[in-house]
Amino acid sequence: MNKDQLLAYINENDIQKVKFAFADIDGVLRGKTISTEKLLDGLQDGYGFCDVAFGWDVNDAAYDNVKLTGWHSGYPDKNCRIDLATMRNIPWQENITFFLADFSKEDGNDLSACPRSLLKRIIKQCDEMGYHAEFAQEFEWFNFRETPHSLQEKSFNQLKPLTPGMFGYSILRTSQENAFYTDLFDLLTRFNIPVEGLHTETGPGVYEAAIAHDNTLAAADKAALFKAAVKEIASIHGITATFMAKWNADLPGCSGHIHQSLWDKSYKTNLFYNADDEQNMSDLLKHYLAGQLYCLPHLLPMYAPTINSYKRLVEGAWAPTTITWGVDNRTTAIRILNSNEKYTRLEMRIPGSDSNPYLAIAASLASGLYGVKHKLSLNIAATQGNGYQDVSNGRLHSNLHDATMAMQNSSVAKELFGEAFVDHFTNTRLWEHRQYAKSVSDWELKRYFEII
């Protein structure tokens, strides 16, 4: 859609206002509602948006350790540009028109902290190498019969799940919550987030959804919008949805696995498939896989960005802890699915549902392309059996601080994403660690308050 087509659409449908949003460094959508007049006025040069959106954390506390923005800069406006290709109507909000935006610039000098702009740069590299990449992210999340107010009043304790008990792939539970379940499937599809599958997972009130695959940018857009849309649809039903990686120590965590493949530019041939190979894996897939395995220790915070992420990455919790791969093996960090050409793909199993889709997908694509560019040999054997016990190539970092320090000091990370992004992103993760380190948890109170 160009500006003339947009103007015609606005006039034909008597649209007075639109919403637009962009993803911050944590993948949280930030945006505003503007008049259609302002929308049209800013299509060429963008819209001023305070850069504090990249200068504060998930609780709107200002970072004290980033160079890009802060009290030292005066928090000026930066130009935000709407992507007309992302236009869609919000079916649960009186058909309001919505756009995604980012901080990309025509001269390529993008705002280094903008996740969507970063991903677009990696996609450009992929295009220049002659490949078309397809991606899809799937999510698990828990649902509760709570509101934002009740969560605060209960101090996030004694929460009531949408449904009780452990009942994965349940037909009964979804029928009992048919209105919510049906709205999720139907409204997401009408919001241009087609869902391939939706079902309960094991755990009280937990669902899993697989989003249909698409080109890289569209897939990341849909993943980011999916989480926000689910929260809004849930709210209509008096439900709160959480995408925390691990909300309860006694229950399974929530994944955000990323499926990916490389095709020729015409999108007719899956370049990851080779019928003549014993494992149906092309040399391109082997290089791509080798790149991801090699880069994993350098980029882990882009897959696991929160303190809570690492509570999920523990043995026996259906989440990887080792630098491993396997064919249809759900205990490894990377799972290869290769039954036929159409569906051959790589599944990155490290990200939780708390991951920022733009950054997790950028890390996946960039590290895979790194292996292709350097023709890295796949010198790590496929894990047979239990990936938790295969430590031959090392373990993943077990906490955000160690993972972030590895990334901050990594020349590989800076080569892939630039020093400015790595500096900004890792300092936001170190801030997150400091906020956690100085907090006093319920575990400490229960363990020490009376006895010590």
PDB file of C-alpha atoms in Angstrom, residues 67-216:
ATOM      1  CA  LYS A  67      25.130   5.730  26.156  1.00  0.00           C
ATOM      2  CA  LEU A  68      22.378   5.945  23.565  1.00  0.00           C
ATOM      3  CA  THR A  69      19.945   7.865  25.737  1.00  0.00           C
ATOM      4  CA  GLY A  70      19.601   9.071  29.307  1.00  0.00           C
ATOM      5  CA  TRP A  71      19.580  12.149  31.499  1.00  0.00           C
ATOM      6  CA  HIS A  72      22.874  13.106  29.840  1.00  0.00           C
ATOM      7  CA  SER A  73      21.156  13.361  26.428  1.00  0.00           C
ATOM      8  CA  GLY A  74      18.014  15.151  27.572  1.00  0.00           C
ATOM      9  CA  TYR A  75      15.790  12.379  26.154  1.00  0.00           C
ATOM     10  CA  PRO A  76      15.170  13.922  22.718  1.00  0.00           C
ATOM     11  CA  ASP A  77      12.740  12.711  20.067  1.00  0.00           C
ATOM     12  CA  LYS A  78      13.935  10.187  17.513  1.00  0.00           C
ATOM     13  CA  ASN A  79      12.212   9.616  14.185  1.00  0.00           C
ATOM     14  CA  CYS A  80       9.908   6.621  14.174  1.00  0.00           C
ATOM     15  CA  ARG A  81       8.618   5.396  10.802  1.00  0.00           C
ATOM     16  CA  ILE A  82       5.441   3.435  10.175  1.00  0.00           C
ATOM     17  CA  ASP A  83       5.648   0.399   7.899  1.00  0.00           C
ATOM     18  CA  LEU A  84       2.544   0.495   5.698  1.00  0.00           C
ATOM     19  CA  ALA A  85       2.982  -3.188   4.863  1.00  0.00           C
ATOM     20  CA  THR A  86       2.041  -4.029   8.463  1.00  0.00           C
ATOM     21  CA  MET A  87      -1.426  -2.432   8.277  1.00  0.00           C
ATOM     22  CA  ARG A  88      -4.179  -4.524   9.823  1.00  0.00           C
ATOM     23  CA  ASN A  89      -7.483  -3.952  11.616  1.00  0.00           C
ATOM     24  CA  ILE A  90      -7.956  -4.820  15.287  1.00  0.00           C
ATOM     25  CA  PRO A  91     -11.127  -6.939  15.251  1.00  0.00           C
ATOM     26  CA  TRP A  92     -11.698  -6.805  19.025  1.00  0.00           C
ATOM     27  CA  GLN A  93     -11.447  -2.977  19.145  1.00  0.00           C
ATOM     28  CA  GLU A  94     -14.189  -1.711  16.865  1.00  0.00           C
ATOM     29  CA  ASN A  95     -12.049  -2.426  13.820  1.00  0.00           C
ATOM     30  CA  ILE A  96      -9.340   0.129  14.627  1.00  0.00           C
ATOM     31  CA  THR A  97      -6.545   0.310  12.035  1.00  0.00           C
ATOM     32  CA  PHE A  98      -3.096  -0.580  13.359  1.00  0.00           C
ATOM     33  CA  PHE A  99       0.506  -0.286  12.092  1.00  0.00           C
ATOM     34  CA  LEU A 100       3.896  -1.436  13.275  1.00  0.00           C
ATOM     35  CA  ALA A 101       6.821   0.965  13.221  1.00  0.00           C
ATOM     36  CA  ASP A 102      10.568   1.057  13.774  1.00  0.00           C
ATOM     37  CA  PHE A 103      13.487   3.475  13.798  1.00  0.00           C
ATOM     38  CA  SER A 104      15.070   2.564  10.466  1.00  0.00           C
ATOM     39  CA  LYS A 105      16.549   5.311   8.314  1.00  0.00           C
ATOM     40  CA  GLU A 106      16.868   5.509   4.567  1.00  0.00           C
ATOM     41  CA  ASP A 107      20.622   6.118   4.845  1.00  0.00           C
ATOM     42  CA  GLY A 108      21.018   2.930   6.899  1.00  0.00           C
ATOM     43  CA  ASN A 109      22.092   4.811  10.020  1.00  0.00           C
ATOM     44  CA  ASP A 110      19.349   3.240  12.147  1.00  0.00           C
ATOM     45  CA  LEU A 111      18.785   3.705  15.850  1.00  0.00           C
ATOM     46  CA  SER A 112      21.062   0.970  17.176  1.00  0.00           C
ATOM     47  CA  ALA A 113      18.708  -0.019  20.003  1.00  0.00           C
ATOM     48  CA  CYS A 114      15.684  -0.686  17.776  1.00  0.00           C
ATOM     49  CA  PRO A 115      15.153  -4.480  17.529  1.00  0.00           C
ATOM     50  CA  ARG A 116      13.071  -4.365  14.344  1.00  0.00           C
ATOM     51  CA  SER A 117      15.617  -2.164  12.590  1.00  0.00           C
ATOM     52  CA  LEU A 118      18.375  -4.573  13.638  1.00  0.00           C
ATOM     53  CA  LEU A 119      16.490  -7.537  12.188  1.00  0.00           C
ATOM     54  CA  LYS A 120      15.928  -5.688   8.908  1.00  0.00           C
ATOM     55  CA  ARG A 121      19.698  -5.246   8.552  1.00  0.00           C
ATOM     56  CA  ILE A 122      20.256  -8.997   9.015  1.00  0.00           C
ATOM     57  CA  ILE A 123      17.510  -9.766   6.485  1.00  0.00           C
ATOM     58  CA  LYS A 124      19.247  -7.498   3.976  1.00  0.00           C
ATOM     59  CA  GLN A 125      22.428  -9.519   4.400  1.00  0.00           C
ATOM     60  CA  CYS A 126      20.462 -12.704   3.817  1.00  0.00           C
ATOM     61  CA  ASP A 127      18.946 -11.258   0.641  1.00  0.00           C
ATOM     62  CA  GLU A 128      22.370 -10.175  -0.622  1.00  0.00           C
ATOM     63  CA  MET A 129      23.629 -13.724  -0.102  1.00  0.00           C
ATOM     64  CA  GLY A 130      20.847 -14.946  -2.397  1.00  0.00           C
ATOM     65  CA  TYR A 131      18.555 -16.619   0.132  1.00  0.00           C
ATOM     66  CA  HIS A 132      14.919 -16.308   1.126  1.00  0.00           C
ATOM     67  CA  ALA A 133      14.446 -17.144   4.807  1.00  0.00           C
ATOM     68  CA  GLU A 134      11.230 -18.476   6.332  1.00  0.00           C
ATOM     69  CA  PHE A 135      10.601 -18.267  10.078  1.00  0.00           C
ATOM     70  CA  ALA A 136       7.905 -19.068  12.617  1.00  0.00           C
ATOM     71  CA  GLN A 137       7.859 -18.770  16.381  1.00  0.00           C
ATOM     72  CA  GLU A 138       5.611 -20.842  18.611  1.00  0.00           C
ATOM     73  CA  PHE A 139       4.595 -19.887  22.155  1.00  0.00           C
ATOM     74  CA  GLU A 140       3.431 -21.458  25.373  1.00  0.00           C
ATOM     75  CA  TRP A 141       1.778 -19.302  28.028  1.00  0.00           C
ATOM     76  CA  PHE A 142      -0.277 -19.580  31.223  1.00  0.00           C
ATOM     77  CA  ASN A 143      -3.749 -18.096  31.689  1.00  0.00           C
ATOM     78  CA  PHE A 144      -5.276 -16.994  34.989  1.00  0.00           C
ATOM     79  CA  ARG A 145      -8.680 -15.833  36.180  1.00  0.00           C
ATOM     80  CA  GLU A 146      -7.112 -12.628  37.419  1.00  0.00           C
ATOM     81  CA  THR A 147      -7.007  -8.944  36.529  1.00  0.00           C
ATOM     82  CA  PRO A 148      -4.123  -6.455  36.807  1.00  0.00           C
ATOM     83  CA  HIS A 149      -5.731  -5.190  40.016  1.00  0.00           C
ATOM     84  CA  SER A 150      -6.218  -8.620  41.578  1.00  0.00           C
ATOM     85  CA  LEU A 151      -2.624  -9.553  40.760  1.00  0.00           C
ATOM     86  CA  GLN A 152      -1.405  -6.536  42.722  1.00  0.00           C
ATOM     87  CA  GLU A 153      -3.831  -7.116  45.589  1.00  0.00           C
ATOM     88  CA  LYS A 154      -2.665 -10.737  45.893  1.00  0.00           C
ATOM     89  CA  SER A 155       1.010  -9.774  45.461  1.00  0.00           C
ATOM     90  CA  PHE A 156       1.091 -12.417  42.704  1.00  0.00           C
ATOM     91  CA  ASN A 157       0.351 -15.191  45.221  1.00  0.00           C
ATOM     92  CA  GLN A 158      -2.444 -17.770  45.285  1.00  0.00           C
ATOM     93  CA  LEU A 159      -3.412 -17.084  41.690  1.00  0.00           C
ATOM     94  CA  LYS A 160      -6.370 -18.913  40.178  1.00  0.00           C
ATOM     95  CA  PRO A 161      -5.477 -20.711  36.925  1.00  0.00           C
ATOM     96  CA  LEU A 162      -7.909 -20.736  34.038  1.00  0.00           C
ATOM     97  CA  THR A 163      -8.354 -24.494  34.502  1.00  0.00           C
ATOM     98  CA  PRO A 164      -6.964 -26.870  37.156  1.00  0.00           C
ATOM     99  CA  GLY A 165      -4.589 -29.780  36.834  1.00  0.00           C
ATOM    100  CA  MET A 166      -2.102 -31.137  34.322  1.00  0.00           C
ATOM    101  CA  PHE A 167      -3.990 -31.885  31.120  1.00  0.00           C
ATOM    102  CA  GLY A 168      -1.934 -31.526  27.935  1.00  0.00           C
ATOM    103  CA  TYR A 169      -3.682 -31.794  24.563  1.00  0.00           C
ATOM    104  CA  SER A 170      -7.024 -31.708  26.333  1.00  0.00           C
ATOM    105  CA  ILE A 171     -10.212 -31.551  24.285  1.00  0.00           C
ATOM    106  CA  LEU A 172     -12.272 -31.246  27.475  1.00  0.00           C
ATOM    107  CA  ARG A 173     -10.487 -28.188  28.864  1.00  0.00           C
ATOM    108  CA  THR A 174     -10.728 -26.237  25.624  1.00  0.00           C
ATOM    109  CA  SER A 175     -14.419 -27.070  25.328  1.00  0.00           C
ATOM    110  CA  GLN A 176     -14.963 -25.831  28.881  1.00  0.00           C
ATOM    111  CA  GLU A 177     -13.382 -22.514  27.877  1.00  0.00           C
ATOM    112  CA  ASN A 178     -14.823 -22.496  24.381  1.00  0.00           C
ATOM    113  CA  ALA A 179     -15.559 -18.748  24.151  1.00  0.00           C
ATOM    114  CA  PHE A 180     -11.978 -17.752  24.988  1.00  0.00           C
ATOM    115  CA  TYR A 181     -10.429 -20.584  22.990  1.00  0.00           C
ATOM    116  CA  THR A 182     -12.506 -19.792  19.897  1.00  0.00           C
ATOM    117  CA  ASP A 183     -11.824 -16.061  20.163  1.00  0.00           C
ATOM    118  CA  LEU A 184      -8.088 -16.716  20.298  1.00  0.00           C
ATOM    119  CA  PHE A 185      -8.110 -18.765  17.109  1.00  0.00           C
ATOM    120  CA  ASP A 186     -10.570 -16.637  15.147  1.00  0.00           C
ATOM    121  CA  LEU A 187      -9.554 -13.118  16.233  1.00  0.00           C
ATOM    122  CA  LEU A 188      -5.837 -13.788  15.805  1.00  0.00           C
ATOM    123  CA  THR A 189      -6.492 -15.015  12.269  1.00  0.00           C
ATOM    124  CA  ARG A 190      -8.560 -11.917  11.485  1.00  0.00           C
ATOM    125  CA  PHE A 191      -5.662  -9.852  12.909  1.00  0.00           C
ATOM    126  CA  ASN A 192      -3.427 -11.427  10.252  1.00  0.00           C
ATOM    127  CA  ILE A 193      -1.726 -13.782  12.679  1.00  0.00           C
ATOM    128  CA  PRO A 194      -2.825 -17.150  11.276  1.00  0.00           C
ATOM    129  CA  VAL A 195      -2.510 -19.905  13.856  1.00  0.00           C
ATOM    130  CA  GLU A 196      -1.655 -23.399  12.596  1.00  0.00           C
ATOM    131  CA  GLY A 197      -2.460 -25.113  15.869  1.00  0.00           C
ATOM    132  CA  LEU A 198      -3.729 -24.252  19.352  1.00  0.00           C
ATOM    133  CA  HIS A 199      -3.947 -26.664  22.276  1.00  0.00           C
ATOM    134  CA  THR A 200      -3.482 -27.047  26.004  1.00  0.00           C
ATOM    135  CA  GLU A 201      -0.031 -27.950  27.303  1.00  0.00           C
ATOM    136  CA  THR A 202       0.749 -29.788  30.513  1.00  0.00           C
ATOM    137  CA  GLY A 203       0.029 -27.469  33.416  1.00  0.00           C
ATOM    138  CA  PRO A 204      -2.957 -25.617  34.885  1.00  0.00           C
ATOM    139  CA  GLY A 205      -4.342 -23.146  32.359  1.00  0.00           C
ATOM    140  CA  VAL A 206      -1.435 -23.339  29.906  1.00  0.00           C
ATOM    141  CA  TYR A 207      -1.872 -23.097  26.123  1.00  0.00           C
ATOM    142  CA  GLU A 208       0.475 -23.510  23.185  1.00  0.00           C
ATOM    143  CA  ALA A 209       0.083 -21.935  19.753  1.00  0.00           C
ATOM    144  CA  ALA A 210       2.024 -22.428  16.533  1.00  0.00           C
ATOM    145  CA  ILE A 211       1.978 -19.412  14.221  1.00  0.00           C
ATOM    146  CA  ALA A 212       2.057 -20.082  10.471  1.00  0.00           C
ATOM    147  CA  HIS A 213       5.506 -19.460   8.958  1.00  0.00           C
ATOM    148  CA  ASP A 214       6.259 -16.410   6.817  1.00  0.00           C
ATOM    149  CA  ASN A 215       9.176 -14.370   5.521  1.00  0.00           C
ATOM    150  CA  THR A 216      11.524 -13.336   8.310  1.00  0.00           C
TER     151      THR A 216
END
